[in-house]
């Protein structure tokens, strides 16, 4: 019985583990396609599958979203969009120089191609498609080939898993609609709307950006036919973060249900075993060195500009998605600091807020947040770390 | 399994679009038409071996000089092999092919590598810049093709193959290297075990210690063992044995070939098999070929593709499996599948009469069919007289005997070959034969030539030369007969068929050939 579900997950609630377990339990010998967005997450998936299965079975294909689109949509059917492509190999470019459209500061968009010029719109020299347009081109390829594509997918896999589904946007949604409606196998989406930090298409409908659950329930399901179930309960608890970290993370999204710490026996025991310091602390600029020496944290910055004061290696909050660590030291931006240390009512751009959420929820037990001298600081929000606390 | 092949710019083939039969395909065609090229193309596209070296001369000659240096107009070799639709698997299937239709298949190209665009722009080549070319192999889905994932097992036995060149070792190692079986690792681990026990053998130990001492100067341990270091070492250690005798010494050559070939059909990897054999007649004697054909017919359930010049092979493998190849002026190769074109006709005659020159008929452009040796000699006599060089123009002269006419006529009808039937009228009328051969619906490409006034060739010939009766008499009788009359001469000639014709062609005197024979030649020449 085909089963299509969209799981709304909290950070650290074990989305990926959940998906891997679903495969382990219900798809013992069936072919599986596992799609995700970031390479980091692809590695995490590999790791989790290895942990569960002992190795990565060949029947489980792990691929990025673009790879998925190229393999099942574009490469076999590109000639239907542009006939001359039947014997030409197309590839992907991430280089922003090759973007075929650009946006001015005022927000209006310009294109480098003429209306109706498919070749000019999608392709750069050497027949490369810019990443922004991959999904749109893939969608063109589906025209008239819907049945063949769905058959192709069904022959390749009995279940499609989409991790990090919050990162779908624009034409991605059209592809998702086609799959959810026509694909006869099972489909699982795991999404955390708070972790929406990438988008694969620059332009297009903003309404559903980051909100695959909303898209599925409004645009895919119809009044008469429910193609997919929205499941907001299975993954609402964080296995990873302790309570104070969950509280801080939830406080960023006051209109969404709060993330709770999982209180199952297994999680509690694991937390009890960790003997180091637990909690959320503000770390003064001068104490960074001390904190680093003592706890060996994983350093997360908002962007590379903050790097100057970091001791040791660091990663951006965006890139950190899919990873976790016992101790995290966060280097927030001025705006983020204001929200954290000063007033939780501070408004932040969605992406900035989401990235902060990602950063916070990487920590299992101890989260340090750097604050600079120039920042206003309200003591009652986050306690200050001192060397004596350990 | 293989359904269709499209070739562009490869060797002698400028372009080709050919369909394979489901079970058996016999490629026939004149020398140079591209039979071997098709097999080579299959090898390139399917086996992914690098054994075929691609150079400027791998291109069709029309591509050699490059007048338009634009990258997009540089020539490329394209080979597309379409699989039959029963081949499952989403990765094989797609529209990335020249037909832009969704089929399973593989596409091979040898084309300019755009990574070298800069380098090429600095050259002034006016020939194909092969040094900047690369090969690509993709399934029609656009996914890179992997030989090991082919949905069938392929055995190509061609003249370039080590198989027939009495180098069975290499053939053996190729069999062993087929990764779909685990022979190789098994053998290697057995060999490793053998090495261990070899080295542990007391006698060997003694010898090795002695060797080490003698070579003391090197200051390293010296000894003998079994070499398993190099990649293909097992192929030098192992030798194929036939009934316990090394293959090379077995002296069973052909028999082994046939047996081995057939044993190919016995494996059980589960994948369907495709056997491609190039001109078995050049490697096998008639008897061996008979065995091979017979066994192929009975035993091998796989798709078989054979190229041949031999009527024997063609007939044995059933005529309707033939694919006749012909080449146009521009290098385009046309194929004609008799299976499709002949449909459900009865061709048992050719199947049974294996030694008839079926291929001569199929491969020629036009043919004069005569009844027997007498007629053939008379026709030759006339050709000599008129300095015709028919064979050069692809016109055949064949003696096929009375009853067989009908079968050949049937076949020619379908092949659209121009056929002149030159025959005796015997006791029947022209109408009778027209009815017999055409069933009252005349066929444009076939015409009957006979003498309405005379029953056989002898009276016709005498009638044509009645003013030179005595000359003719002395030529065919080889002596003077002063009492010769038309009737006695006809009697003599009718009783000495062939002989009189032989004497005629040996003699020096010129005689007239009956008009209906002259007409036949005129018509065949298209005048």
Short mmCIF file of C-alpha atoms in Angstrom, two decimals, chain A:
data_model
loop_
_atom_site.label_atom_id
_atom_site.label_comp_id
_atom_site.label_asym_id
_atom_site.label_seq_id
_atom_site.Cartn_x
_atom_site.Cartn_y
_atom_site.Cartn_z
CA UNK A 1 0.00 0.00 0.00
CA UNK A 2 1.55 3.22 -1.12
CA UNK A 3 2.06 5.66 1.64
CA UNK A 4 2.68 9.34 1.11
CA UNK A 5 3.50 11.46 4.08
CA UNK A 6 5.00 14.80 4.83
CA UNK A 7 6.70 14.83 8.22
CA UNK A 8 7.09 18.19 9.89
CA UNK A 9 10.14 17.91 12.03
CA UNK A 10 11.90 19.84 14.72
CA UNK A 11 15.67 20.20 14.57
CA UNK A 12 17.35 17.28 16.22
CA UNK A 13 14.17 15.23 16.10
CA UNK A 14 15.93 12.68 13.93
CA UNK A 15 14.35 13.26 10.52
CA UNK A 16 17.05 11.43 8.69
CA UNK A 17 17.18 8.62 11.21
CA UNK A 18 13.42 8.34 10.99
CA UNK A 19 13.54 8.02 7.20
CA UNK A 20 16.33 5.46 7.40
CA UNK A 21 14.31 3.49 9.93
CA UNK A 22 11.24 3.58 7.71
CA UNK A 23 13.31 2.03 4.95
CA UNK A 24 14.76 -0.51 7.35
CA UNK A 25 11.37 -1.55 8.61
CA UNK A 26 9.12 -1.37 5.59
CA UNK A 27 11.36 -1.61 2.55
CA UNK A 28 13.66 -4.47 3.33
CA UNK A 29 14.58 -5.40 -0.21
CA UNK A 30 12.99 -2.70 -2.29
CA UNK A 31 14.90 -0.15 -4.29
CA UNK A 32 14.94 3.29 -2.68
CA UNK A 33 15.81 6.79 -3.81
CA UNK A 34 16.91 9.18 -1.12
CA UNK A 35 17.05 12.80 -2.18
CA UNK A 36 18.48 15.73 -0.27
CA UNK A 37 19.92 19.15 -0.92
CA UNK A 38 23.31 19.55 0.65
CA UNK A 39 26.36 17.40 0.29
CA UNK A 40 26.77 17.46 4.06
CA UNK A 41 23.37 15.92 4.43
CA UNK A 42 24.15 13.33 1.77
CA UNK A 43 27.09 12.25 3.88
CA UNK A 44 24.96 12.18 7.02
CA UNK A 45 22.46 9.96 5.23
CA UNK A 46 25.23 7.62 4.12
CA UNK A 47 26.51 7.48 7.66
CA UNK A 48 23.09 6.72 9.11
CA UNK A 49 22.38 4.05 6.55
CA UNK A 50 25.74 2.47 7.25
CA UNK A 51 24.96 2.51 10.93
CA UNK A 52 21.60 0.85 10.37
CA UNK A 53 22.43 -1.61 7.60
CA UNK A 54 26.11 -2.08 8.18
CA UNK A 55 26.85 -0.92 4.63
CA UNK A 56 25.12 1.01 1.89
CA UNK A 57 23.08 -1.43 -0.17
CA UNK A 58 23.18 -0.73 -3.90
CA UNK A 59 19.41 -0.71 -3.97
CA UNK A 60 19.47 2.53 -1.98
CA UNK A 61 20.46 5.45 -4.16
CA UNK A 62 21.39 8.64 -2.39
CA UNK A 63 21.44 11.70 -4.56
CA UNK A 64 21.16 15.44 -4.57
CA UNK A 65 18.06 17.16 -5.87
CA UNK A 66 19.76 18.34 -9.06
CA UNK A 67 21.13 14.91 -9.71
CA UNK A 68 17.64 13.52 -9.25
CA UNK A 69 16.20 16.00 -11.73
CA UNK A 70 18.93 15.37 -14.27
CA UNK A 71 18.74 11.63 -14.04
CA UNK A 72 15.01 11.07 -14.17
CA UNK A 73 13.65 14.15 -15.89
CA UNK A 74 16.17 16.06 -17.95
CA UNK A 75 18.61 13.58 -19.47
CA UNK A 76 16.04 11.15 -20.86
CA UNK A 77 13.59 13.76 -22.16
CA UNK A 78 15.56 16.92 -22.89
CA UNK A 79 15.10 16.42 -26.62
CA UNK A 80 11.38 17.04 -26.25
CA UNK A 81 12.06 20.58 -25.08
CA UNK A 82 14.79 21.32 -27.57
CA UNK A 83 15.18 18.85 -30.39
CA UNK A 84 18.89 19.39 -30.96
CA UNK A 85 19.56 18.17 -27.43
CA UNK A 86 18.98 14.57 -28.44
CA UNK A 87 22.67 14.10 -29.05
CA UNK A 88 24.06 16.79 -26.77
CA UNK A 89 25.02 16.30 -23.18
CA UNK A 90 23.90 18.98 -20.81
CA UNK A 91 25.40 19.70 -17.43
CA UNK A 92 24.93 21.90 -14.43
CA UNK A 93 26.66 25.08 -13.36
CA UNK A 94 26.63 26.78 -9.98
CA UNK A 95 28.60 29.74 -11.26
CA UNK A 96 26.56 32.87 -10.70
CA UNK A 97 28.23 34.44 -13.74
CA UNK A 98 26.17 32.06 -15.82
CA UNK A 99 22.84 33.00 -14.30
CA UNK A 100 20.52 33.91 -17.14
CA UNK A 101 18.51 36.36 -15.08
CA UNK A 102 19.47 38.98 -12.58
CA UNK A 103 17.72 41.15 -10.11
CA UNK A 104 18.33 44.83 -9.53
CA UNK A 105 18.34 46.38 -6.11
CA UNK A 106 14.86 47.70 -6.68
CA UNK A 107 13.69 44.13 -7.07
CA UNK A 108 12.85 44.00 -10.73
CA UNK A 109 14.32 41.18 -12.76
CA UNK A 110 16.05 41.28 -16.11
CA UNK A 111 16.89 38.45 -18.38
CA UNK A 112 19.77 37.97 -20.77
CA UNK A 113 17.61 36.21 -23.33
CA UNK A 114 14.73 37.01 -25.61
CA UNK A 115 11.21 35.92 -24.95
CA UNK A 116 10.57 32.36 -26.16
CA UNK A 117 14.26 31.68 -26.58
CA UNK A 118 14.55 28.40 -24.71
CA UNK A 119 18.17 27.88 -25.56
CA UNK A 120 19.07 31.38 -24.42
CA UNK A 121 16.99 31.13 -21.31
CA UNK A 122 18.33 27.88 -19.95
CA UNK A 123 21.72 27.31 -21.42
CA UNK A 124 25.09 28.94 -21.25
CA UNK A 125 28.00 28.13 -23.47
CA UNK A 126 28.88 24.45 -23.31
CA UNK A 127 25.25 23.55 -22.73
CA UNK A 128 25.23 24.15 -19.03
CA UNK A 129 22.05 24.87 -17.12
CA UNK A 130 22.31 27.30 -14.26
CA UNK A 131 21.19 25.76 -11.00
CA UNK A 132 18.42 28.34 -10.65
CA UNK A 133 16.73 26.99 -13.75
CA UNK A 134 17.23 23.26 -13.43
CA UNK A 135 13.82 22.60 -11.94
CA UNK A 136 12.06 24.81 -14.44
CA UNK A 137 13.75 23.00 -17.31
CA UNK A 138 12.99 19.66 -15.72
CA UNK A 139 9.38 20.71 -15.53
CA UNK A 140 9.35 21.48 -19.25
CA UNK A 141 10.71 17.98 -19.84
CA UNK A 142 7.73 16.46 -18.06
CA UNK A 143 5.26 17.74 -20.62
CA UNK A 144 3.77 14.81 -22.44
CA UNK A 145 6.15 12.48 -20.64
CA UNK A 146 4.39 12.37 -17.28
CA UNK A 147 3.55 8.70 -17.56
CA UNK A 148 6.96 7.63 -18.76
CA UNK A 149 8.66 9.58 -16.01
CA UNK A 150 6.49 8.13 -13.31
CA UNK A 151 7.04 4.66 -14.74
CA UNK A 152 10.77 5.31 -14.83
CA UNK A 153 10.74 6.37 -11.21
CA UNK A 154 8.64 3.42 -10.15
CA UNK A 155 10.98 1.03 -11.94
CA UNK A 156 13.87 2.66 -10.11
CA UNK A 157 12.41 2.79 -6.63
CA UNK A 158 9.49 1.69 -4.52
CA UNK A 159 9.90 4.63 -2.22
CA UNK A 160 11.18 8.16 -2.67
CA UNK A 161 12.49 9.96 0.40
CA UNK A 162 13.00 13.70 0.35
CA UNK A 163 15.00 15.00 3.26
CA UNK A 164 15.24 18.74 3.91
CA UNK A 165 12.08 19.29 1.89
CA UNK A 166 11.74 22.81 3.26
CA UNK A 167 14.28 23.83 0.66
CA UNK A 168 11.97 23.20 -2.28
CA UNK A 169 10.75 26.31 -4.04
CA UNK A 170 9.39 27.58 -7.35
CA UNK A 171 9.35 24.94 -10.06
CA UNK A 172 10.55 22.32 -7.59
CA UNK A 173 7.00 22.37 -6.32
CA UNK A 174 5.60 21.52 -9.73
CA UNK A 175 7.84 18.47 -9.88
CA UNK A 176 6.77 17.50 -6.38
CA UNK A 177 3.15 17.86 -7.39
CA UNK A 178 3.63 15.54 -10.35
CA UNK A 179 5.36 12.95 -8.20
CA UNK A 180 2.91 13.09 -5.34
CA UNK A 181 -0.08 12.81 -7.62
CA UNK A 182 1.07 10.22 -10.14
CA UNK A 183 3.89 8.16 -8.66
CA UNK A 184 2.39 4.85 -7.52
CA UNK A 185 5.01 4.10 -4.88
CA UNK A 186 5.51 5.60 -1.45
CA UNK A 187 6.83 9.08 -0.87
CA UNK A 188 8.16 10.52 2.36
CA UNK A 189 8.97 14.17 2.83
CA UNK A 190 10.80 15.35 5.90
CA UNK A 191 10.66 19.07 6.40
CA UNK A 192 11.61 21.57 9.03
CA UNK A 193 10.21 24.92 7.98
CA UNK A 194 12.49 26.65 10.48
CA UNK A 195 15.53 25.31 8.74
CA UNK A 196 14.71 26.75 5.36
CA UNK A 197 17.94 28.46 4.40
CA UNK A 198 18.56 27.55 0.81
CA UNK A 199 16.38 27.89 -2.19
CA UNK A 200 17.02 26.26 -5.48
CA UNK A 201 15.21 28.83 -7.56
CA UNK A 202 15.80 32.51 -7.16
CA UNK A 203 12.45 33.67 -8.38
CA UNK A 204 8.95 32.42 -8.34
CA UNK A 205 6.20 32.11 -5.80
CA UNK A 206 7.31 33.24 -2.39
CA UNK A 207 4.18 32.04 -0.71
CA UNK A 208 5.22 28.45 -0.44
CA UNK A 209 8.92 29.02 -0.14
CA UNK A 210 10.15 26.85 2.70
CA UNK A 211 6.65 25.58 3.31
CA UNK A 212 6.33 22.32 1.48
CA UNK A 213 3.68 21.18 3.95
CA UNK A 214 1.49 24.14 3.07
CA UNK A 215 2.06 23.57 -0.63
CA UNK A 216 1.16 19.91 -0.37
CA UNK A 217 -2.01 20.54 1.54
CA UNK A 218 -3.16 23.51 -0.52
CA UNK A 219 -1.95 22.76 -4.02
CA UNK A 220 -1.50 19.03 -4.25
CA UNK A 221 -4.31 17.68 -2.15
CA UNK A 222 -7.69 18.59 -3.53
CA UNK A 223 -11.04 18.74 -1.88
CA UNK A 224 -11.89 15.34 -3.27
CA UNK A 225 -8.57 13.60 -3.15
CA UNK A 226 -5.95 13.57 -0.46
CA UNK A 227 -2.68 12.53 -2.02
CA UNK A 228 -0.46 13.10 0.95
CA UNK A 229 -0.81 13.14 4.75
CA UNK A 230 0.70 15.95 6.73
CA UNK A 231 2.19 14.55 9.90
CA UNK A 232 3.26 17.12 12.48
CA UNK A 233 3.46 14.80 15.48
CA UNK A 234 5.91 12.00 14.68
CA UNK A 235 8.89 14.31 14.63
CA UNK A 236 8.12 17.15 16.99
CA UNK A 237 10.56 16.14 19.72
CA UNK A 238 14.24 16.81 19.67
CA UNK A 239 16.41 13.89 20.59
CA UNK A 240 19.46 15.96 20.23
CA UNK A 241 19.14 19.13 22.26
CA UNK A 242 18.61 19.52 25.97
CA UNK A 243 15.66 21.49 27.20
CA UNK A 244 17.26 24.91 27.53
CA UNK A 245 18.54 24.76 23.99
CA UNK A 246 15.11 23.73 22.70
CA UNK A 247 13.55 26.60 24.61
CA UNK A 248 15.91 29.13 23.11
CA UNK A 249 15.35 27.72 19.61
CA UNK A 250 11.56 27.74 20.02
CA UNK A 251 11.61 31.32 21.21
CA UNK A 252 12.75 32.38 17.74
CA UNK A 253 9.48 31.19 16.24
CA UNK A 254 6.73 32.26 18.49
CA UNK A 255 3.99 31.44 16.03
CA UNK A 256 5.09 27.84 15.51
CA UNK A 257 4.58 25.02 18.01
CA UNK A 258 7.58 24.85 20.26
CA UNK A 259 10.23 22.20 20.00
CA UNK A 260 10.33 19.87 22.94
CA UNK A 261 13.08 17.73 24.29
CA UNK A 262 12.48 14.08 23.89
CA UNK A 263 12.00 12.49 27.23
CA UNK A 264 12.16 8.87 26.29
CA UNK A 265 14.29 6.62 28.44
CA UNK A 266 16.96 6.21 25.83
CA UNK A 267 17.42 9.96 25.37
CA UNK A 268 17.41 10.62 29.11
CA UNK A 269 20.02 7.97 29.77
CA UNK A 270 22.22 9.29 27.03
CA UNK A 271 21.99 12.81 28.47
CA UNK A 272 22.74 11.56 31.93
CA UNK A 273 25.87 9.90 30.69
CA UNK A 274 27.24 13.24 29.47
CA UNK A 275 29.16 14.60 32.42
CA UNK A 276 30.27 17.98 31.03
CA UNK A 277 28.58 21.33 31.52
CA UNK A 278 25.08 21.59 30.06
CA UNK A 279 23.02 24.62 29.22
CA UNK A 280 23.01 27.85 27.23
CA UNK A 281 25.52 30.57 28.13
CA UNK A 282 26.64 33.90 26.81
CA UNK A 283 30.39 33.95 26.33
CA UNK A 284 32.15 37.28 26.54
CA UNK A 285 34.55 38.16 23.78
CA UNK A 286 37.49 37.99 26.20
CA UNK A 287 36.53 34.52 27.37
CA UNK A 288 36.44 32.88 23.95
CA UNK A 289 39.92 31.45 24.34
CA UNK A 290 39.17 30.04 27.74
CA UNK A 291 35.87 28.55 26.61
CA UNK A 292 37.49 27.01 23.57
CA UNK A 293 40.29 25.46 25.62
CA UNK A 294 37.92 24.03 28.08
CA UNK A 295 35.11 22.65 25.92
CA UNK A 296 36.60 22.25 22.44
CA UNK A 297 33.42 23.53 20.78
CA UNK A 298 32.43 23.44 17.16
CA UNK A 299 32.51 27.06 15.99
CA UNK A 300 29.63 28.40 13.93
CA UNK A 301 29.60 31.83 12.29
CA UNK A 302 26.86 33.55 10.33
CA UNK A 303 29.12 34.34 7.44
CA UNK A 304 32.81 34.37 6.80
CA UNK A 305 33.08 38.02 7.86
CA UNK A 306 32.90 37.00 11.53
CA UNK A 307 35.84 34.71 11.16
CA UNK A 308 38.41 37.19 12.50
CA UNK A 309 37.66 36.58 16.15
CA UNK A 310 37.14 32.85 15.90
CA UNK A 311 39.70 30.63 17.52
CA UNK A 312 40.26 27.45 15.54
CA UNK A 313 38.23 26.15 12.64
CA UNK A 314 34.73 27.34 11.94
CA UNK A 315 31.75 26.59 9.76
CA UNK A 316 28.87 28.78 8.68
CA UNK A 317 25.50 28.21 10.27
CA UNK A 318 24.04 27.43 6.88
CA UNK A 319 26.62 24.77 6.09
CA UNK A 320 26.27 23.23 9.51
CA UNK A 321 22.85 21.84 8.67
CA UNK A 322 22.82 18.12 9.15
CA UNK A 323 25.75 18.08 11.55
CA UNK A 324 25.74 18.12 15.37
CA UNK A 325 28.15 18.44 18.24
CA UNK A 326 28.17 18.19 22.04
CA UNK A 327 29.33 21.76 22.38
CA UNK A 328 28.71 24.63 20.01
CA UNK A 329 30.12 28.13 20.17
CA UNK A 330 28.01 30.49 18.11
CA UNK A 331 29.24 33.81 16.68
CA UNK A 332 26.04 35.73 15.93
CA UNK A 333 25.77 38.89 13.85
CA UNK A 334 24.86 42.19 15.46
CA UNK A 335 21.22 41.73 14.51
CA UNK A 336 21.13 38.19 15.81
CA UNK A 337 22.83 39.32 19.03
CA UNK A 338 20.15 41.90 19.56
CA UNK A 339 17.49 39.25 19.32
CA UNK A 340 19.33 36.83 21.55
CA UNK A 341 20.58 39.10 24.29
CA UNK A 342 18.24 42.02 24.13
CA UNK A 343 14.76 41.48 22.92
CA UNK A 344 13.12 38.40 21.49
CA UNK A 345 10.71 40.63 19.62
CA UNK A 346 13.42 41.88 17.30
CA UNK A 347 12.48 41.27 13.70
CA UNK A 348 14.94 39.38 11.57
CA UNK A 349 14.98 38.47 7.89
CA UNK A 350 13.60 34.97 7.53
CA UNK A 351 16.81 33.44 6.28
CA UNK A 352 18.86 35.09 9.03
CA UNK A 353 16.46 33.85 11.66
CA UNK A 354 16.39 30.36 10.20
CA UNK A 355 20.14 30.14 10.03
CA UNK A 356 20.35 31.15 13.67
CA UNK A 357 17.86 28.40 14.47
CA UNK A 358 20.01 25.91 12.61
CA UNK A 359 23.11 27.09 14.49
CA UNK A 360 21.50 26.85 17.91
CA UNK A 361 20.04 23.43 17.34
CA UNK A 362 23.39 21.89 16.40
CA UNK A 363 24.31 21.70 20.07
CA UNK A 364 23.51 18.60 22.05
CA UNK A 365 24.39 19.76 25.58
CA UNK A 366 26.23 23.04 25.73
CA UNK A 367 25.69 26.15 23.67
CA UNK A 368 27.94 29.16 24.03
CA UNK A 369 26.95 32.39 22.30
CA UNK A 370 29.62 35.02 21.87
CA UNK A 371 28.63 38.56 22.82
CA UNK A 372 30.70 41.59 22.05
CA UNK A 373 31.30 44.46 24.39
CA UNK A 374 29.40 46.87 22.17
CA UNK A 375 26.20 44.83 22.47
CA UNK A 376 23.48 45.73 24.89
CA UNK A 377 22.91 42.89 27.20
CA UNK A 378 19.88 41.96 29.25
CA UNK A 379 20.98 39.54 31.92
CA UNK A 380 17.69 37.87 32.34
CA UNK A 381 17.70 36.27 28.88
CA UNK A 382 20.90 34.23 28.84
CA UNK A 383 23.28 33.65 31.78
CA UNK A 384 26.88 34.69 31.33
CA UNK A 385 29.51 31.99 31.40
CA UNK A 386 32.36 32.39 33.82
CA UNK A 387 35.41 30.24 34.24
CA UNK A 388 34.12 29.05 37.59
CA UNK A 389 31.13 27.40 35.95
CA UNK A 390 32.09 23.99 34.71
#
